[in-house]
mmCIF file with all atom_site columns, C-alpha atoms in Angstrom:
data_model
loop_
_atom_site.group_PDB
_atom_site.id
_atom_site.type_symbol
_atom_site.label_atom_id
_atom_site.label_alt_id
_atom_site.label_comp_id
_atom_site.label_asym_id
_atom_site.label_entity_id
_atom_site.label_seq_id
_atom_site.pdbx_PDB_ins_code
_atom_site.Cartn_x
_atom_site.Cartn_y
_atom_site.Cartn_z
_atom_site.occupancy
_atom_site.B_iso_or_equiv
_atom_site.pdbx_formal_charge
_atom_site.auth_seq_id
_atom_site.auth_comp_id
_atom_site.auth_asym_id
_atom_site.auth_atom_id
_atom_site.pdbx_PDB_model_num
ATOM 1   C CA . MET X 1 1   ? 121.645 102.037 35.051 1.00 51.00 ? 1   MET X CA 1
ATOM 2   C CA . VAL X 1 2   ? 124.280 100.528 37.027 1.00 47.00 ? 2   VAL X CA 1
ATOM 3   C CA . GLU X 1 3   ? 126.914 103.124 35.824 1.00 54.00 ? 3   GLU X CA 1
ATOM 4   C CA . GLU X 1 4   ? 124.420 106.056 36.620 1.00 54.00 ? 4   GLU X CA 1
ATOM 5   C CA . ARG X 1 5   ? 124.049 104.616 40.215 1.00 49.00 ? 5   ARG X CA 1
ATOM 6   C CA . ILE X 1 6   ? 127.819 104.252 40.567 1.00 45.00 ? 6   ILE X CA 1
ATOM 7   C CA . ARG X 1 7   ? 128.173 107.811 39.201 1.00 49.00 ? 7   ARG X CA 1
ATOM 8   C CA . ARG X 1 8   ? 125.573 109.274 41.749 1.00 54.00 ? 8   ARG X CA 1
ATOM 9   C CA . GLY X 1 9   ? 127.085 107.451 44.630 1.00 55.00 ? 9   GLY X CA 1
ATOM 10  C CA . ARG X 1 10  ? 130.469 108.919 43.775 1.00 52.00 ? 10  ARG X CA 1
ATOM 11  C CA . LEU X 1 11  ? 128.988 112.418 43.510 1.00 48.00 ? 11  LEU X CA 1
ATOM 12  C CA . SER X 1 12  ? 126.774 111.852 46.640 1.00 56.00 ? 12  SER X CA 1
ATOM 13  C CA . GLY X 1 13  ? 129.948 110.590 48.357 1.00 55.00 ? 13  GLY X CA 1
ATOM 14  C CA . ALA X 1 14  ? 131.948 113.610 47.363 1.00 52.00 ? 14  ALA X CA 1
ATOM 15  C CA . LEU X 1 15  ? 128.980 116.015 48.553 1.00 48.00 ? 15  LEU X CA 1
ATOM 16  C CA . LEU X 1 16  ? 128.964 114.230 51.830 1.00 49.00 ? 16  LEU X CA 1
ATOM 17  C CA . ALA X 1 17  ? 132.705 114.545 52.394 1.00 51.00 ? 17  ALA X CA 1
ATOM 18  C CA . ALA X 1 18  ? 132.610 118.327 51.361 1.00 51.00 ? 18  ALA X CA 1
ATOM 19  C CA . ALA X 1 19  ? 129.818 118.745 54.094 1.00 52.00 ? 19  ALA X CA 1
ATOM 20  C CA . CYS X 1 20  ? 131.919 116.851 56.570 1.00 48.00 ? 20  CYS X CA 1
ATOM 21  C CA . ALA X 1 21  ? 134.685 119.273 55.723 1.00 47.00 ? 21  ALA X CA 1
ATOM 22  C CA . LEU X 1 22  ? 132.465 122.282 56.211 1.00 46.00 ? 22  LEU X CA 1
ATOM 23  C CA . ALA X 1 23  ? 131.232 120.936 59.715 1.00 50.00 ? 23  ALA X CA 1
ATOM 24  C CA . VAL X 1 24  ? 134.876 120.466 60.937 1.00 43.00 ? 24  VAL X CA 1
ATOM 25  C CA . ALA X 1 25  ? 135.897 123.933 59.483 1.00 48.00 ? 25  ALA X CA 1
ATOM 26  C CA . SER X 1 26  ? 133.012 125.627 61.372 1.00 48.00 ? 26  SER X CA 1
ATOM 27  C CA . CYS X 1 27  ? 134.240 123.928 64.737 1.00 46.00 ? 27  CYS X CA 1
ATOM 28  C CA . GLN X 1 28  ? 137.755 126.041 64.630 1.00 46.00 ? 28  GLN X CA 1
ATOM 29  C CA . SER X 1 29  ? 138.918 127.826 67.638 1.00 43.00 ? 29  SER X CA 1
ATOM 30  C CA . GLY X 1 30  ? 139.517 131.574 67.492 1.00 44.00 ? 30  GLY X CA 1
ATOM 31  C CA . GLY X 1 31  ? 143.107 131.080 68.374 1.00 44.00 ? 31  GLY X CA 1
ATOM 32  C CA . ALA X 1 32  ? 146.097 132.988 67.942 1.00 44.00 ? 32  ALA X CA 1
ATOM 33  C CA . LYS X 1 33  ? 146.166 134.736 64.649 1.00 42.00 ? 33  LYS X CA 1
ATOM 34  C CA . THR X 1 34  ? 149.246 134.394 62.557 1.00 41.00 ? 34  THR X CA 1
ATOM 35  C CA . GLU X 1 35  ? 150.936 136.933 60.126 1.00 40.00 ? 35  GLU X CA 1
ATOM 36  C CA . ALA X 1 36  ? 151.076 134.020 57.221 1.00 44.00 ? 36  ALA X CA 1
ATOM 37  C CA . THR X 1 37  ? 147.897 133.509 55.456 1.00 43.00 ? 37  THR X CA 1
ATOM 38  C CA . ALA X 1 38  ? 147.298 130.776 52.999 1.00 43.00 ? 38  ALA X CA 1
ATOM 39  C CA . ALA X 1 39  ? 146.511 131.624 49.232 1.00 41.00 ? 39  ALA X CA 1
ATOM 40  C CA . PRO X 1 40  ? 142.756 131.172 48.087 1.00 43.00 ? 40  PRO X CA 1
ATOM 41  C CA . ALA X 1 41  ? 142.462 127.703 46.787 1.00 43.00 ? 41  ALA X CA 1
ATOM 42  C CA . GLU X 1 42  ? 141.840 127.454 42.829 1.00 42.00 ? 42  GLU X CA 1
ATOM 43  C CA . SER X 1 43  ? 138.314 126.182 42.264 1.00 44.00 ? 43  SER X CA 1
ATOM 44  C CA . THR X 1 44  ? 138.111 123.344 39.685 1.00 44.00 ? 44  THR X CA 1
ATOM 45  C CA . THR X 1 45  ? 134.522 123.389 39.364 1.00 49.00 ? 45  THR X CA 1
ATOM 46  C CA . GLU X 1 46  ? 132.531 125.475 36.999 1.00 67.00 ? 46  GLU X CA 1
ATOM 47  C CA . THR X 1 47  ? 131.370 128.991 38.088 1.00 82.00 ? 47  THR X CA 1
ATOM 48  C CA . GLN X 1 48  ? 127.866 128.994 39.635 1.00 89.00 ? 48  GLN X CA 1
ATOM 49  C CA . PRO X 1 49  ? 125.212 131.118 38.215 1.00 92.00 ? 49  PRO X CA 1
ATOM 50  C CA . ARG X 1 50  ? 123.834 134.217 39.894 1.00 94.00 ? 50  ARG X CA 1
ATOM 51  C CA . MET X 1 51  ? 120.509 132.874 40.155 1.00 97.00 ? 51  MET X CA 1
ATOM 52  C CA . ALA X 1 52  ? 119.650 129.209 40.270 1.00 97.00 ? 52  ALA X CA 1
ATOM 53  C CA . SER X 1 53  ? 116.701 126.753 41.172 1.00 98.00 ? 53  SER X CA 1
ATOM 54  C CA . TYR X 1 54  ? 117.116 123.193 42.346 1.00 98.00 ? 54  TYR X CA 1
ATOM 55  C CA . THR X 1 55  ? 114.897 120.450 42.442 1.00 98.00 ? 55  THR X CA 1
ATOM 56  C CA . CYS X 1 56  ? 115.423 118.087 45.505 1.00 97.00 ? 56  CYS X CA 1
ATOM 57  C CA . ALA X 1 57  ? 114.088 114.761 46.474 1.00 90.00 ? 57  ALA X CA 1
ATOM 58  C CA . GLY X 1 58  ? 110.637 114.448 47.047 1.00 90.00 ? 58  GLY X CA 1
ATOM 59  C CA . GLY X 1 59  ? 110.099 117.553 44.410 1.00 94.00 ? 59  GLY X CA 1
ATOM 60  C CA . ALA X 1 60  ? 111.203 120.109 47.012 1.00 95.00 ? 60  ALA X CA 1
ATOM 61  C CA . LEU X 1 61  ? 112.617 123.460 45.613 1.00 97.00 ? 61  LEU X CA 1
ATOM 62  C CA . VAL X 1 62  ? 115.416 125.412 46.749 1.00 97.00 ? 62  VAL X CA 1
ATOM 63  C CA . THR X 1 63  ? 116.566 128.656 44.887 1.00 98.00 ? 63  THR X CA 1
ATOM 64  C CA . VAL X 1 64  ? 120.315 130.145 45.508 1.00 98.00 ? 64  VAL X CA 1
ATOM 65  C CA . GLU X 1 65  ? 121.014 133.657 44.860 1.00 98.00 ? 65  GLU X CA 1
ATOM 66  C CA . ASN X 1 66  ? 125.044 133.700 44.565 1.00 96.00 ? 66  ASN X CA 1
ATOM 67  C CA . PHE X 1 67  ? 126.759 136.890 45.615 1.00 96.00 ? 67  PHE X CA 1
ATOM 68  C CA . GLY X 1 68  ? 130.329 134.929 45.450 1.00 91.00 ? 68  GLY X CA 1
ATOM 69  C CA . SER X 1 69  ? 131.279 135.647 49.085 1.00 95.00 ? 69  SER X CA 1
ATOM 70  C CA . SER X 1 70  ? 127.847 134.850 50.330 1.00 97.00 ? 70  SER X CA 1
ATOM 71  C CA . VAL X 1 71  ? 124.435 133.243 49.061 1.00 98.00 ? 71  VAL X CA 1
ATOM 72  C CA . ARG X 1 72  ? 120.971 133.859 49.861 1.00 98.00 ? 72  ARG X CA 1
ATOM 73  C CA . VAL X 1 73  ? 119.129 130.540 50.019 1.00 98.00 ? 73  VAL X CA 1
ATOM 74  C CA . VAL X 1 74  ? 115.159 130.061 50.032 1.00 97.00 ? 74  VAL X CA 1
ATOM 75  C CA . GLY X 1 75  ? 114.513 126.876 51.190 1.00 95.00 ? 75  GLY X CA 1
ATOM 76  C CA . PRO X 1 76  ? 111.569 124.498 50.358 1.00 94.00 ? 76  PRO X CA 1
ATOM 77  C CA . GLU X 1 77  ? 109.521 125.861 53.208 1.00 92.00 ? 77  GLU X CA 1
ATOM 78  C CA . GLY X 1 78  ? 109.913 129.570 52.039 1.00 95.00 ? 78  GLY X CA 1
ATOM 79  C CA . GLU X 1 79  ? 112.775 130.204 54.649 1.00 93.00 ? 79  GLU X CA 1
ATOM 80  C CA . SER X 1 80  ? 115.236 132.599 53.535 1.00 96.00 ? 80  SER X CA 1
ATOM 81  C CA . LEU X 1 81  ? 118.945 132.245 54.965 1.00 96.00 ? 81  LEU X CA 1
ATOM 82  C CA . ASP X 1 82  ? 121.907 134.477 54.220 1.00 97.00 ? 82  ASP X CA 1
ATOM 83  C CA . LEU X 1 83  ? 125.191 132.287 54.509 1.00 98.00 ? 83  LEU X CA 1
ATOM 84  C CA . PRO X 1 84  ? 128.747 133.388 53.957 1.00 98.00 ? 84  PRO X CA 1
ATOM 85  C CA . ALA X 1 85  ? 131.400 131.457 52.268 1.00 97.00 ? 85  ALA X CA 1
ATOM 86  C CA . SER X 1 86  ? 132.971 129.117 54.595 1.00 95.00 ? 86  SER X CA 1
ATOM 87  C CA . PRO X 1 87  ? 135.909 129.483 54.975 1.00 94.00 ? 87  PRO X CA 1
ATOM 88  C CA . ALA X 1 88  ? 135.880 132.995 53.325 1.00 94.00 ? 88  ALA X CA 1
ATOM 89  C CA . THR X 1 89  ? 137.967 132.001 50.362 1.00 93.00 ? 89  THR X CA 1
ATOM 90  C CA . GLN X 1 90  ? 135.545 129.322 48.973 1.00 91.00 ? 90  GLN X CA 1
ATOM 91  C CA . ARG X 1 91  ? 133.044 129.900 46.302 1.00 93.00 ? 91  ARG X CA 1
ATOM 92  C CA . ASN X 1 92  ? 130.994 126.510 46.734 1.00 95.00 ? 92  ASN X CA 1
ATOM 93  C CA . ARG X 1 93  ? 130.819 126.118 50.490 1.00 97.00 ? 93  ARG X CA 1
ATOM 94  C CA . TYR X 1 94  ? 128.499 128.426 52.337 1.00 98.00 ? 94  TYR X CA 1
ATOM 95  C CA . GLY X 1 95  ? 127.241 128.180 55.857 1.00 97.00 ? 95  GLY X CA 1
ATOM 96  C CA . GLU X 1 96  ? 127.274 129.195 59.385 1.00 94.00 ? 96  GLU X CA 1
ATOM 97  C CA . ALA X 1 97  ? 125.825 127.900 62.780 1.00 91.00 ? 97  ALA X CA 1
ATOM 98  C CA . SER X 1 98  ? 124.072 124.695 61.942 1.00 94.00 ? 98  SER X CA 1
ATOM 99  C CA . ASP X 1 99  ? 122.863 125.678 58.193 1.00 97.00 ? 99  ASP X CA 1
ATOM 100 C CA . ALA X 1 100 ? 124.912 124.999 55.135 1.00 98.00 ? 100 ALA X CA 1
ATOM 101 C CA . ILE X 1 101 ? 125.037 124.443 51.266 1.00 98.00 ? 101 ILE X CA 1
ATOM 102 C CA . VAL X 1 102 ? 127.475 123.082 49.072 1.00 98.00 ? 102 VAL X CA 1
ATOM 103 C CA . LEU X 1 103 ? 127.284 123.766 45.517 1.00 97.00 ? 103 LEU X CA 1
ATOM 104 C CA . GLU X 1 104 ? 129.186 121.428 42.952 1.00 96.00 ? 104 GLU X CA 1
ATOM 105 C CA . GLY X 1 105 ? 128.570 121.799 39.294 1.00 94.00 ? 105 GLY X CA 1
ATOM 106 C CA . ARG X 1 106 ? 124.799 121.282 38.794 1.00 96.00 ? 106 ARG X CA 1
ATOM 107 C CA . GLU X 1 107 ? 124.292 119.688 42.158 1.00 97.00 ? 107 GLU X CA 1
ATOM 108 C CA . ALA X 1 108 ? 123.791 121.196 45.646 1.00 97.00 ? 108 ALA X CA 1
ATOM 109 C CA . LEU X 1 109 ? 123.707 119.629 49.207 1.00 98.00 ? 109 LEU X CA 1
ATOM 110 C CA . PHE X 1 110 ? 121.308 121.644 51.569 1.00 97.00 ? 110 PHE X CA 1
ATOM 111 C CA . MET X 1 111 ? 121.598 121.028 55.419 1.00 97.00 ? 111 MET X CA 1
ATOM 112 C CA . ARG X 1 112 ? 119.572 122.310 58.219 1.00 95.00 ? 112 ARG X CA 1
ATOM 113 C CA . ARG X 1 113 ? 119.337 121.680 61.629 1.00 93.00 ? 113 ARG X CA 1
ATOM 114 C CA . GLY X 1 114 ? 116.702 119.496 62.605 1.00 93.00 ? 114 GLY X CA 1
ATOM 115 C CA . HIS X 1 115 ? 116.105 118.291 58.931 1.00 93.00 ? 115 HIS X CA 1
ATOM 116 C CA . GLU X 1 116 ? 117.381 115.749 56.757 1.00 94.00 ? 116 GLU X CA 1
ATOM 117 C CA . PRO X 1 117 ? 119.954 116.822 54.340 1.00 96.00 ? 117 PRO X CA 1
ATOM 118 C CA . LEU X 1 118 ? 118.729 117.538 50.750 1.00 96.00 ? 118 LEU X CA 1
ATOM 119 C CA . THR X 1 119 ? 120.420 116.376 47.534 1.00 97.00 ? 119 THR X CA 1
ATOM 120 C CA . CYS X 1 120 ? 119.297 118.760 44.643 1.00 98.00 ? 120 CYS X CA 1
ATOM 121 C CA . VAL X 1 121 ? 119.928 119.379 40.897 1.00 98.00 ? 121 VAL X CA 1
ATOM 122 C CA . ARG X 1 122 ? 119.619 122.269 38.739 1.00 94.00 ? 122 ARG X CA 1
#
């Protein structure tokens, strides 16, 4: 039981760190463009399924349709959001404005303005 709590704590910490990175990345200014571009980062996580349903705390349900460079998320209140990869080379972090989802293995962290973040599993 203790090992499960430790594992969940580490994974929740990793998801929180990814969410913070997403928030910081969305604050980038549209400064001068350079000719050099970074190579896309290799993903070390498993490939996400095209369609997946996630059960969240309190029994809420989030459905994700994954197009690779974007996702369509149907939230627990039935709201539908189309979110682009953020940054564009990512395949596990999606978001714009104040809405985001981070997909890591079988877990998802769903964040919406004015709502508590939801940690979900498929």
